[in-house]
Amino acid sequence: MTSLEVKQRDGPARISVFRHDDESFLLPAALDTERIFPDLVQRPFSNVPLFAPEEFVSSWFSPGAGQPVALHPAREQQSASPGDCVMVGGLVSALKNPRDYVAWLASLKGQVPPDTAWYAPAAALPSNLHLLCYAGFELFDFCAVDLETARHRFCLPEGEFQEELMASGVCGCEGCREGDLFSHNRTALERELCLVRSFISGQQLRELVESRSRMQAGQVSILRFLDRQYDYLEERTAVARNVRLGAMTGEVMGRPEVRRFADRVLQRFVPPVGDVAVLLPCSAKKPYSLSQSHRKFQSAIAGRAVELIVTSPLGLVPRELERIYPAAHYDIPVTGYWDREELAFTAEILAAFLSRHPYRRVLAHLEGGALEAARMASEKAGVELEIGCRERPASAGSLRDLDGALAGERAVRHDLVRATLSWQFGVSVDTRGMAVRWKFPGMSVSRGREPLFSLDPGTGLLRPTFGGWTYIPGVYRVFIDDFPVQGDILAPGGLSADARIRENDEVLVEGPQVLATGRAAMPGREMEASSRGVAVRVRKVKRKQIQ
């Protein structure tokens, strides 16, 4: 009897409890799998190469009886059930083919229940563990490091080296002190597992992966091909977090959080009504409006234009969305230099936005790379750009020029509530009659005496009350069976859920007896397919009046 209960997520990576017979294990972990699954040693035909043709697989591949259940990408029907441990053989050779490896993995993940434990046999080394966990594997063995020991190779997170390096003092573990390579290599794997679990818990595994992967070209390739599997990563990535997004490498523009933000700016965001837009540079301080430079910009603009911040890696941040994750939560090295990828990415987003929202005038109050990206975007969109920033954007002369360029323009009604709701839920809400009250660091929205929304200062998202949900019809709902809600909603109780729901989204739970507001703890599809785990962390419950 096996089961898996996910405790914490960070993209495809998870911290979970796997139960097998009378034992339980905290994953990710490296275990003596021969002891846990004794039949695995003698199981035939489960390690067919992943690149084998379909005819060969159908003739020879066997998923095995019992645990773990072997998977193969050429097999039409996978036989895994909720709670099973599943195994993908041949990963060592597959890792050398990044494109196919990522495609196989994404395909297999979509064919089995989400609450299955993923075992990567004979694959885990201290140097690749971060990437295996980020891709969605969580159970490992010691075969790979033991093989490196037999080859007299010294394993570190930075790679595999000659055994002689052990005497240099680069590691001070007990195995190194005693000259025991076998002990060191196993300890190095277990240490890396502890580090990976820590980064998953802190929701910053991606930052560790980007830093670790720089040591090997193959790992960078895998990471880039993973990013191209946007649907696979985006569905498993929380909509918002309370931690920073480290934008330290070029791969950051492929991150699902970055692409999601840009997609929603283009597809969902309802900008304020206005016919003049001003393009502004970003600032090191976030939200931007708290910085000294942006206070000056806003004073000079005086509400007479739509404010659009041009920034890498997000491309474009409308002023109304500057508090939403990750716009207020990213760190990037400030050098003033923009590479070709940054320019192209930013120009593409800005051009698409200007094409969707044509303005009578577009003022570029920019310099350096941001100005170059704006010029590229204006050419793509066929928009005339007014460039009036002769000095640094925040200089007194530039601010006077900006003020003068907007002379005679009408004030724009900036609507943070409507803008945030459009980005967050994909709906256009009529906010007339709503009163907004700021109370640092949050905000509350009401109509008359009825509270409707409050701002989560950590993520920039709005939390609807029961009254607020009436303005958001038909979306981000979780429908449950006929039972009273006395705490969090567990996955088996979620009969159906909106497929758009992501972890940390605000959701409304509807059942025959109750309504409940809360925050999603897993994606909507997993709520429907999982047999264990918290689906919604409930904040408030309201009993329905039975007629």
Coordinates of C-alpha atoms in Angstrom, one line a residue:
M1 CA 0.0 0.0 0.0
T2 CA 1.5 3.3 -1.0
S3 CA 0.4 7.0 -0.8
L4 CA 1.9 10.4 -1.4
E5 CA 0.9 13.6 0.3
V6 CA 2.4 16.9 -1.0
K7 CA 3.3 19.3 1.8
Q8 CA 5.0 22.1 -0.2
R9 CA 5.5 23.0 -3.8
D10 CA 8.0 25.1 -5.7
G11 CA 7.2 24.8 -9.4
P12 CA 7.4 21.1 -10.3
A13 CA 9.6 20.4 -7.3
R14 CA 7.8 19.2 -4.1
I15 CA 8.4 18.3 -0.5
S16 CA 6.1 15.4 0.2
V17 CA 5.5 12.4 2.5
F18 CA 5.6 9.0 0.7
R19 CA 4.2 6.0 2.6
H20 CA 5.0 2.5 1.6
D21 CA 3.6 -0.4 3.7
D22 CA 4.4 0.7 7.3
E23 CA 7.2 3.2 6.5
S24 CA 7.0 6.8 5.6
F25 CA 9.7 8.9 3.9
L26 CA 10.1 12.7 3.5
L27 CA 10.9 13.4 -0.2
P28 CA 13.0 14.4 -2.0
A29 CA 15.4 11.8 -0.6
A30 CA 18.0 9.2 -1.6
L31 CA 17.0 5.8 -0.2
D32 CA 18.1 2.2 -0.4
T33 CA 15.4 1.4 -2.9
E34 CA 16.4 -2.3 -3.1
R35 CA 15.2 -2.7 0.5
I36 CA 12.0 -0.7 -0.1
F37 CA 11.2 -2.4 -3.4
P38 CA 12.9 -5.8 -3.1
D39 CA 11.2 -7.2 -6.3
L40 CA 12.8 -4.4 -8.4
V41 CA 16.2 -6.3 -8.6
Q42 CA 14.7 -9.2 -10.5
R43 CA 12.1 -7.3 -12.5
P44 CA 12.5 -7.9 -16.3
F45 CA 12.0 -5.5 -19.2
S46 CA 11.3 -2.3 -17.3
N47 CA 14.5 -0.5 -18.3
V48 CA 13.8 -0.2 -22.1
P49 CA 15.7 2.9 -23.5
L50 CA 13.5 5.9 -23.7
F51 CA 14.4 6.4 -27.3
A52 CA 13.3 2.9 -28.3
P53 CA 10.7 2.8 -31.1
E54 CA 7.1 2.2 -30.3
E55 CA 7.0 -1.3 -31.9
F56 CA 9.9 -2.5 -29.7
V57 CA 8.4 -0.9 -26.6
S58 CA 5.0 -2.6 -27.2
S59 CA 6.7 -6.0 -27.6
W60 CA 9.2 -5.9 -24.7
F61 CA 8.5 -3.1 -22.2
S62 CA 6.8 -4.2 -18.9
P63 CA 5.6 -1.7 -16.3
G64 CA 6.1 -4.4 -13.7
A65 CA 3.8 -5.7 -11.0
G66 CA 3.8 -3.7 -7.7
Q67 CA 5.9 -0.7 -6.9
P68 CA 7.4 1.2 -8.5
V69 CA 5.4 1.4 -11.8
A70 CA 7.7 1.8 -14.8
L71 CA 6.8 4.4 -17.3
H72 CA 7.9 4.8 -21.0
P73 CA 7.1 7.7 -23.3
A74 CA 6.3 5.4 -26.2
R75 CA 3.6 3.5 -24.2
E76 CA 0.2 4.7 -25.1
Q77 CA -1.5 3.9 -21.7
Q78 CA 0.4 4.4 -18.5
S79 CA -0.7 2.1 -15.7
A80 CA 0.0 4.3 -12.6
S81 CA -2.7 5.1 -10.0
P82 CA -2.9 7.8 -7.3
G83 CA -0.3 7.2 -4.6
D84 CA 1.9 5.0 -6.7
C85 CA 5.7 5.4 -7.0
V86 CA 6.5 5.7 -10.7
M87 CA 9.9 5.1 -12.3
V88 CA 11.5 6.4 -15.5
G89 CA 14.4 4.2 -16.5
G90 CA 17.3 5.1 -18.8
L91 CA 17.6 8.6 -17.5
V92 CA 21.5 8.6 -17.6
S93 CA 21.4 8.4 -21.4
A94 CA 18.3 10.6 -21.7
L95 CA 20.0 13.4 -19.8
K96 CA 22.5 13.6 -22.7
N97 CA 19.7 14.4 -25.1
P98 CA 18.2 17.6 -23.5
R99 CA 15.5 18.2 -26.1
D100 CA 14.0 14.7 -26.0
Y101 CA 14.5 14.3 -22.3
V102 CA 12.3 17.4 -21.5
A103 CA 9.7 16.4 -24.1
W104 CA 9.5 12.9 -22.7
L105 CA 9.2 14.2 -19.1
A106 CA 6.4 16.7 -19.9
S107 CA 4.5 14.0 -21.8
L108 CA 4.8 11.5 -19.0
K109 CA 3.8 14.0 -16.3
G110 CA 0.6 14.7 -18.1
Q111 CA -0.3 11.0 -18.3
V112 CA -0.2 10.0 -14.6
P113 CA -2.0 11.3 -11.5
P114 CA -0.3 14.3 -9.8
D115 CA 0.0 12.5 -6.5
T116 CA 2.6 10.0 -7.6
A117 CA 6.2 9.8 -6.3
W118 CA 8.7 10.1 -9.1
Y119 CA 11.7 7.8 -8.9
A120 CA 14.9 8.5 -11.0
P121 CA 16.9 5.2 -10.8
A122 CA 20.7 5.3 -11.0
A123 CA 20.7 8.9 -12.0
A124 CA 21.3 11.2 -9.0
L125 CA 24.7 12.9 -8.5
P126 CA 25.4 15.9 -6.3
S127 CA 26.0 17.8 -9.6
N128 CA 22.6 17.1 -11.2
L129 CA 20.3 16.6 -8.2
H130 CA 19.1 20.2 -8.3
L131 CA 17.9 19.8 -11.9
L132 CA 16.3 16.4 -11.4
C133 CA 14.3 17.8 -8.5
Y134 CA 13.3 21.0 -10.5
A135 CA 12.1 18.8 -13.3
G136 CA 9.9 16.9 -10.9
F137 CA 11.8 13.9 -9.6
E138 CA 11.9 13.3 -5.9
L139 CA 13.0 9.7 -5.1
F140 CA 16.6 8.7 -5.8
D141 CA 19.1 5.9 -5.0
F142 CA 22.8 5.7 -4.5
C143 CA 23.7 3.8 -7.6
A144 CA 25.1 6.7 -9.6
V145 CA 27.4 7.9 -6.8
D146 CA 28.5 4.3 -6.0
L147 CA 29.4 3.9 -9.6
E148 CA 31.5 7.0 -9.5
T149 CA 33.2 5.6 -6.4
A150 CA 34.1 2.4 -8.4
R151 CA 35.5 4.7 -11.1
H152 CA 37.6 6.5 -8.4
R153 CA 35.7 9.7 -9.0
F154 CA 35.3 12.4 -6.3
C155 CA 31.7 13.8 -6.3
L156 CA 30.9 17.4 -5.6
P157 CA 28.0 19.7 -6.5
E158 CA 30.4 21.3 -9.0
G159 CA 31.1 18.0 -10.8
E160 CA 33.0 14.7 -10.7
F161 CA 36.8 14.9 -10.2
Q162 CA 39.7 12.6 -9.8
E163 CA 39.9 10.8 -6.4
E164 CA 43.2 12.7 -5.6
L165 CA 41.2 15.9 -5.0
M166 CA 39.8 14.4 -1.8
A167 CA 43.1 14.9 -0.1
S168 CA 43.2 18.6 -1.0
G169 CA 40.8 19.7 1.8
V170 CA 37.9 20.9 -0.4
C171 CA 35.6 18.9 1.7
G172 CA 35.8 18.2 5.4
C173 CA 33.3 15.4 5.8
E174 CA 34.0 12.4 7.9
G175 CA 34.6 10.3 4.7
C176 CA 37.3 12.7 3.5
R177 CA 39.0 12.8 6.9
E178 CA 39.2 9.0 6.9
G179 CA 40.0 8.7 3.2
D180 CA 36.8 6.9 2.5
L181 CA 35.6 7.8 -1.0
F182 CA 32.5 5.7 -0.8
S183 CA 31.3 7.5 2.4
H184 CA 32.2 10.9 1.0
N185 CA 30.2 10.4 -2.3
R186 CA 27.1 9.3 -0.5
T187 CA 27.4 12.1 2.0
A188 CA 27.8 14.6 -0.8
L189 CA 24.6 13.4 -2.3
E190 CA 22.7 13.6 1.0
R191 CA 24.1 17.1 1.7
E192 CA 22.9 18.3 -1.7
L193 CA 19.5 16.8 -1.0
C194 CA 19.3 18.8 2.3
L195 CA 20.2 22.0 0.4
V196 CA 17.6 21.3 -2.3
R197 CA 14.9 20.7 0.3
S198 CA 15.8 24.0 2.0
F199 CA 15.5 25.9 -1.3
I200 CA 12.2 24.2 -2.1
S201 CA 10.9 25.2 1.3
G202 CA 12.1 28.8 0.7
Q203 CA 10.5 28.7 -2.8
Q204 CA 13.8 29.6 -4.5
L205 CA 14.9 26.4 -6.1
R206 CA 15.0 28.0 -9.5
E207 CA 17.7 30.4 -8.3
L208 CA 19.7 27.5 -7.1
V209 CA 19.2 25.7 -10.4
E210 CA 20.3 28.6 -12.4
S211 CA 23.5 29.0 -10.4
R212 CA 24.4 25.3 -10.3
S213 CA 23.6 24.7 -13.9
R214 CA 26.2 27.2 -15.2
M215 CA 28.9 24.6 -14.6
Q216 CA 27.7 22.2 -17.4
A217 CA 26.4 23.1 -20.8
G218 CA 24.1 20.1 -20.9
Q219 CA 22.3 21.3 -17.8
V220 CA 21.8 24.8 -19.2
S221 CA 20.3 23.2 -22.3
I222 CA 17.9 21.1 -20.2
L223 CA 16.9 24.3 -18.3
R224 CA 16.2 26.2 -21.5
F225 CA 14.2 23.3 -23.1
L226 CA 12.2 23.1 -19.8
D227 CA 11.4 26.8 -20.1
R228 CA 10.0 26.1 -23.6
Q229 CA 7.6 23.7 -22.0
Y230 CA 5.8 26.7 -20.7
D231 CA 2.4 25.0 -20.1
Y232 CA 4.1 22.3 -18.0
L233 CA 6.0 24.8 -15.8
E234 CA 3.4 27.5 -15.6
E235 CA 0.6 25.3 -14.3
R236 CA 2.9 24.1 -11.5
T237 CA 4.2 27.5 -10.6
A238 CA 2.5 29.6 -7.9
V239 CA 0.9 32.8 -9.1
A240 CA 2.6 34.8 -6.4
R241 CA 5.2 34.4 -3.6
N242 CA 6.5 36.4 -0.7
V243 CA 10.1 36.0 -1.8
R244 CA 12.3 37.7 -4.3
L245 CA 12.7 36.6 -7.9
G246 CA 16.4 36.5 -8.7
A247 CA 17.0 37.8 -12.2
M248 CA 20.7 37.1 -12.3
T249 CA 21.1 35.1 -15.6
G250 CA 19.7 35.2 -19.1
E251 CA 17.5 32.3 -18.4
V252 CA 15.3 34.5 -16.2
M253 CA 13.3 35.6 -19.3
G254 CA 12.2 32.1 -19.8
R255 CA 10.9 31.7 -16.2
P256 CA 7.2 30.9 -16.1
E257 CA 6.6 33.8 -13.6
V258 CA 8.1 36.3 -16.1
R259 CA 6.2 35.0 -19.1
R260 CA 3.0 34.8 -17.2
F261 CA 3.2 38.4 -16.0
A262 CA 3.9 39.5 -19.6
D263 CA 1.1 37.4 -21.1
R264 CA -1.4 38.8 -18.6
V265 CA -0.3 42.3 -19.3
L266 CA -1.1 41.7 -22.9
Q267 CA -4.1 39.4 -22.7
R268 CA -5.9 40.4 -19.5
F269 CA -4.9 43.8 -18.2
V270 CA -7.5 46.6 -18.7
P271 CA -5.5 49.8 -18.8
P272 CA -6.9 53.2 -17.7
V273 CA -8.7 55.2 -20.4
G274 CA -6.3 57.7 -21.9
D275 CA -4.8 58.8 -25.2
V276 CA -1.3 59.7 -24.0
A277 CA 1.3 57.2 -22.6
V278 CA 4.6 57.9 -21.0
L279 CA 7.4 55.3 -21.0
L280 CA 9.5 55.4 -17.9
P281 CA 12.6 53.6 -16.6
C282 CA 12.5 51.2 -13.7
S283 CA 14.2 51.8 -10.4
A284 CA 16.1 49.7 -7.9
K285 CA 13.6 50.3 -5.2
K286 CA 10.2 48.5 -5.5
P287 CA 7.4 49.2 -5.9
Y288 CA 8.8 51.8 -8.2
S289 CA 6.5 54.6 -6.9
L290 CA 8.4 54.4 -3.5
S291 CA 11.6 55.4 -5.2
Q292 CA 12.8 59.1 -5.3
S293 CA 13.0 59.1 -9.1
H294 CA 9.5 57.8 -9.6
R295 CA 8.0 60.3 -7.2
K296 CA 9.6 63.0 -9.4
F297 CA 8.2 61.4 -12.5
Q298 CA 4.7 61.2 -11.1
S299 CA 4.9 64.8 -9.9
A300 CA 5.9 65.9 -13.4
I301 CA 3.2 63.8 -15.1
A302 CA 0.5 64.9 -12.6
G303 CA -1.9 62.2 -13.8
R304 CA -2.0 63.4 -17.4
A305 CA -0.9 60.1 -19.0
V306 CA -0.9 56.4 -18.7
E307 CA 2.4 55.4 -17.1
L308 CA 4.3 52.4 -18.4
I309 CA 7.6 51.3 -16.9
V310 CA 10.0 49.7 -19.3
T311 CA 12.1 47.1 -17.5
S312 CA 14.1 43.9 -17.8
P313 CA 13.2 41.1 -17.3
L314 CA 9.5 41.8 -17.2
G315 CA 9.4 43.9 -20.3
L316 CA 6.6 46.2 -19.4
V317 CA 5.0 47.1 -16.0
P318 CA 1.9 49.4 -16.1
R319 CA 1.9 51.7 -13.0
E320 CA -1.3 50.0 -11.8
L321 CA 0.4 46.6 -11.6
E322 CA 3.7 47.6 -10.0
R323 CA 2.8 45.9 -6.7
I324 CA 1.9 42.6 -8.2
Y325 CA 4.3 39.7 -8.0
P326 CA 6.9 39.6 -9.5
A327 CA 7.0 43.3 -10.4
A328 CA 7.7 44.4 -6.8
H329 CA 9.8 41.3 -6.0
Y330 CA 12.7 40.9 -8.5
D331 CA 16.4 41.7 -8.1
I332 CA 18.5 42.3 -11.2
P333 CA 22.1 43.5 -11.5
V334 CA 22.0 47.2 -12.4
T335 CA 24.8 47.9 -15.0
G336 CA 23.0 50.1 -17.5
Y337 CA 23.9 47.5 -20.2
W338 CA 21.1 45.6 -22.0
D339 CA 22.1 42.5 -24.1
R340 CA 20.4 41.6 -27.4
E341 CA 18.0 39.1 -25.7
E342 CA 16.8 41.7 -23.2
L343 CA 16.3 44.2 -25.9
A344 CA 14.4 41.8 -28.2
F345 CA 12.2 40.4 -25.3
T346 CA 11.3 43.9 -24.0
A347 CA 10.7 45.4 -27.5
E348 CA 8.4 42.5 -28.4
I349 CA 6.2 43.0 -25.3
L350 CA 6.1 46.7 -25.6
A351 CA 5.3 46.6 -29.4
A352 CA 2.4 44.1 -28.7
F353 CA 1.0 46.4 -26.0
L354 CA 1.2 49.5 -28.1
S355 CA -0.5 47.7 -31.0
R356 CA -3.3 46.5 -28.7
H357 CA -3.8 49.9 -27.1
P358 CA -3.1 52.6 -29.7
Y359 CA -2.3 56.0 -28.1
R360 CA -2.4 59.4 -29.8
R361 CA 1.0 60.2 -28.3
V362 CA 3.7 58.0 -26.8
L363 CA 6.5 59.8 -24.9
A364 CA 9.7 58.0 -24.2
H365 CA 11.2 59.4 -21.0
L366 CA 14.1 56.9 -21.1
E367 CA 17.8 56.5 -21.7
G368 CA 20.2 53.7 -22.6
G369 CA 18.9 50.2 -23.2
A370 CA 15.4 51.0 -22.2
L371 CA 15.3 53.8 -24.9
E372 CA 16.7 51.4 -27.5
A373 CA 14.1 48.8 -26.7
A374 CA 11.4 51.5 -27.0
R375 CA 12.7 52.5 -30.4
M376 CA 12.7 48.9 -31.6
A377 CA 9.1 48.5 -30.3
S378 CA 7.9 51.7 -32.0
E379 CA 9.3 50.4 -35.3
K380 CA 7.6 47.0 -34.8
A381 CA 4.2 48.6 -33.9
G382 CA 4.4 51.4 -36.4
V383 CA 4.0 54.0 -33.6
E384 CA 5.7 57.4 -33.6
L385 CA 7.8 57.9 -30.5
E386 CA 8.3 61.3 -28.9
I387 CA 11.8 61.4 -27.4
G388 CA 12.3 64.4 -25.1
C389 CA 14.7 63.2 -22.5
R390 CA 17.9 65.1 -23.2
E391 CA 19.6 64.4 -19.9
R392 CA 19.1 61.7 -17.2
P393 CA 15.4 61.1 -16.8
A394 CA 15.3 62.2 -13.2
S395 CA 17.3 65.4 -13.8
A396 CA 15.5 68.8 -13.2
G397 CA 15.8 69.7 -16.9
S398 CA 14.3 66.4 -18.1
L399 CA 11.4 66.7 -15.6
R400 CA 10.6 70.2 -16.8
D401 CA 10.6 69.0 -20.4
L402 CA 8.2 66.1 -19.4
D403 CA 5.9 68.6 -17.7
G404 CA 5.9 70.9 -20.7
A405 CA 5.3 68.0 -23.1
L406 CA 2.1 67.1 -21.3
A407 CA 0.8 70.7 -21.0
G408 CA -2.9 70.8 -21.9
E409 CA -3.4 67.0 -21.7
R410 CA -6.4 65.8 -19.8
A411 CA -6.1 63.9 -16.5
V412 CA -6.3 60.1 -16.7
R413 CA -8.4 58.2 -14.2
H414 CA -6.1 55.6 -12.8
D415 CA -8.1 52.6 -11.4
L416 CA -5.9 50.2 -9.4
V417 CA -8.8 48.0 -8.4
R418 CA -10.1 47.4 -12.0
A419 CA -6.5 46.9 -13.3
T420 CA -5.5 44.4 -10.6
L421 CA -8.8 42.4 -10.9
S422 CA -8.3 42.3 -14.7
W423 CA -4.7 40.9 -14.4
Q424 CA -5.6 38.6 -11.5
F425 CA -8.9 37.1 -12.7
G426 CA -9.2 38.0 -16.3
V427 CA -12.4 40.0 -15.8
S428 CA -13.3 43.7 -16.4
V429 CA -15.1 45.0 -13.4
D430 CA -17.2 48.2 -13.2
T431 CA -15.7 49.9 -10.1
R432 CA -17.9 52.9 -10.2
G433 CA -19.2 53.6 -6.7
M434 CA -16.4 51.7 -5.0
A435 CA -14.4 53.6 -2.3
V436 CA -10.7 52.9 -1.9
R437 CA -9.0 53.4 1.4
W438 CA -5.3 53.1 1.8
K439 CA -3.9 52.1 5.2
F440 CA -0.2 51.3 4.9
P441 CA 0.9 48.8 3.8
G442 CA -2.5 47.5 2.6
M443 CA -5.7 48.8 1.0
S444 CA -9.4 48.1 1.4
V445 CA -12.2 48.5 -1.2
S446 CA -15.8 48.9 -0.2
R447 CA -19.2 50.0 -1.6
G448 CA -21.1 51.8 1.0
R449 CA -20.6 49.9 4.2
E450 CA -20.0 46.6 2.4
P451 CA -16.3 45.5 2.2
L452 CA -15.4 44.0 -1.2
F453 CA -11.6 43.6 -1.5
S454 CA -8.4 44.0 0.5
L455 CA -4.9 44.2 -0.8
D456 CA -2.3 41.6 0.2
P457 CA 0.8 43.8 0.6
G458 CA 3.0 40.8 0.2
T459 CA 1.9 39.8 -3.3
G460 CA 0.0 42.8 -4.6
L461 CA -3.1 40.7 -5.2
L462 CA -6.7 41.5 -4.1
R463 CA -8.5 39.3 -1.6
P464 CA -12.3 39.3 -2.4
T465 CA -14.9 39.1 0.3
F466 CA -18.1 37.2 -0.4
G467 CA -19.5 40.5 -1.6
G468 CA -16.4 41.1 -3.8
W469 CA -16.9 37.7 -5.5
T470 CA -20.2 38.8 -6.9
Y471 CA -18.2 41.1 -9.2
I472 CA -16.1 38.2 -10.4
P473 CA -18.7 35.8 -12.0
G474 CA -18.0 32.3 -13.0
V475 CA -14.2 32.1 -12.7
Y476 CA -11.7 30.8 -10.0
R477 CA -14.3 28.6 -8.4
V478 CA -13.9 25.3 -6.6
F479 CA -17.1 23.2 -6.3
I480 CA -17.4 20.7 -3.5
D481 CA -19.8 18.0 -2.4
D482 CA -22.5 18.3 0.1
F483 CA -20.6 18.6 3.4
P484 CA -20.0 21.3 6.0
V485 CA -16.6 23.1 5.8
Q486 CA -14.9 23.2 9.2
G487 CA -11.3 23.8 8.0
D488 CA -9.2 23.6 4.9
I489 CA -10.6 21.9 1.8
L490 CA -8.9 18.6 1.1
A491 CA -8.3 17.4 -2.5
P492 CA -10.7 14.4 -2.3
G493 CA -13.5 16.9 -1.4
G494 CA -13.0 19.1 -4.5
L495 CA -15.3 17.7 -7.1
S496 CA -14.4 20.3 -9.8
A497 CA -12.2 23.3 -10.1
D498 CA -11.4 26.0 -12.6
A499 CA -8.4 24.9 -14.7
R500 CA -7.1 28.5 -14.5
I501 CA -6.4 28.2 -10.8
R502 CA -2.8 28.2 -9.8
E503 CA -1.2 27.8 -6.3
N504 CA -1.8 30.9 -4.2
D505 CA -4.7 32.2 -6.3
E506 CA -7.7 33.6 -4.5
V507 CA -10.6 31.2 -5.0
L508 CA -14.3 30.9 -4.0
V509 CA -15.5 27.5 -2.8
E510 CA -19.1 26.7 -3.5
G511 CA -21.1 23.8 -2.1
P512 CA -24.7 23.0 -1.4
Q513 CA -24.3 24.0 2.3
V514 CA -21.6 26.7 2.3
L515 CA -19.5 29.3 0.6
A516 CA -15.9 29.8 1.5
T517 CA -13.1 32.1 0.5
G518 CA -9.5 31.1 0.6
R519 CA -6.3 30.6 -1.2
A520 CA -5.5 27.7 -3.6
A521 CA -2.8 25.3 -2.3
M522 CA -2.5 23.5 -5.6
P523 CA -3.4 24.0 -9.3
G524 CA -7.1 23.5 -10.3
R525 CA -6.4 20.3 -12.3
E526 CA -4.6 18.8 -9.3
M527 CA -7.5 19.5 -7.1
E528 CA -9.6 17.3 -9.3
A529 CA -7.0 14.5 -9.9
S530 CA -5.3 14.3 -6.5
S531 CA -6.4 11.9 -3.7
R532 CA -4.6 13.6 -0.9
G533 CA -3.4 17.0 0.3
V534 CA -4.8 20.4 1.0
A535 CA -6.6 21.9 -2.0
V536 CA -7.7 25.3 -0.5
R537 CA -6.6 27.0 2.6
V538 CA -9.9 28.5 3.8
R539 CA -10.0 32.0 5.2
K540 CA -13.8 32.5 5.8
V541 CA -16.9 30.3 5.7
K542 CA -20.5 31.4 5.1
R543 CA -23.4 29.0 5.5
K544 CA -26.0 29.1 2.9
Q545 CA -29.6 29.8 3.9
I546 CA -31.7 26.7 3.0
Q547 CA -35.1 27.6 1.6

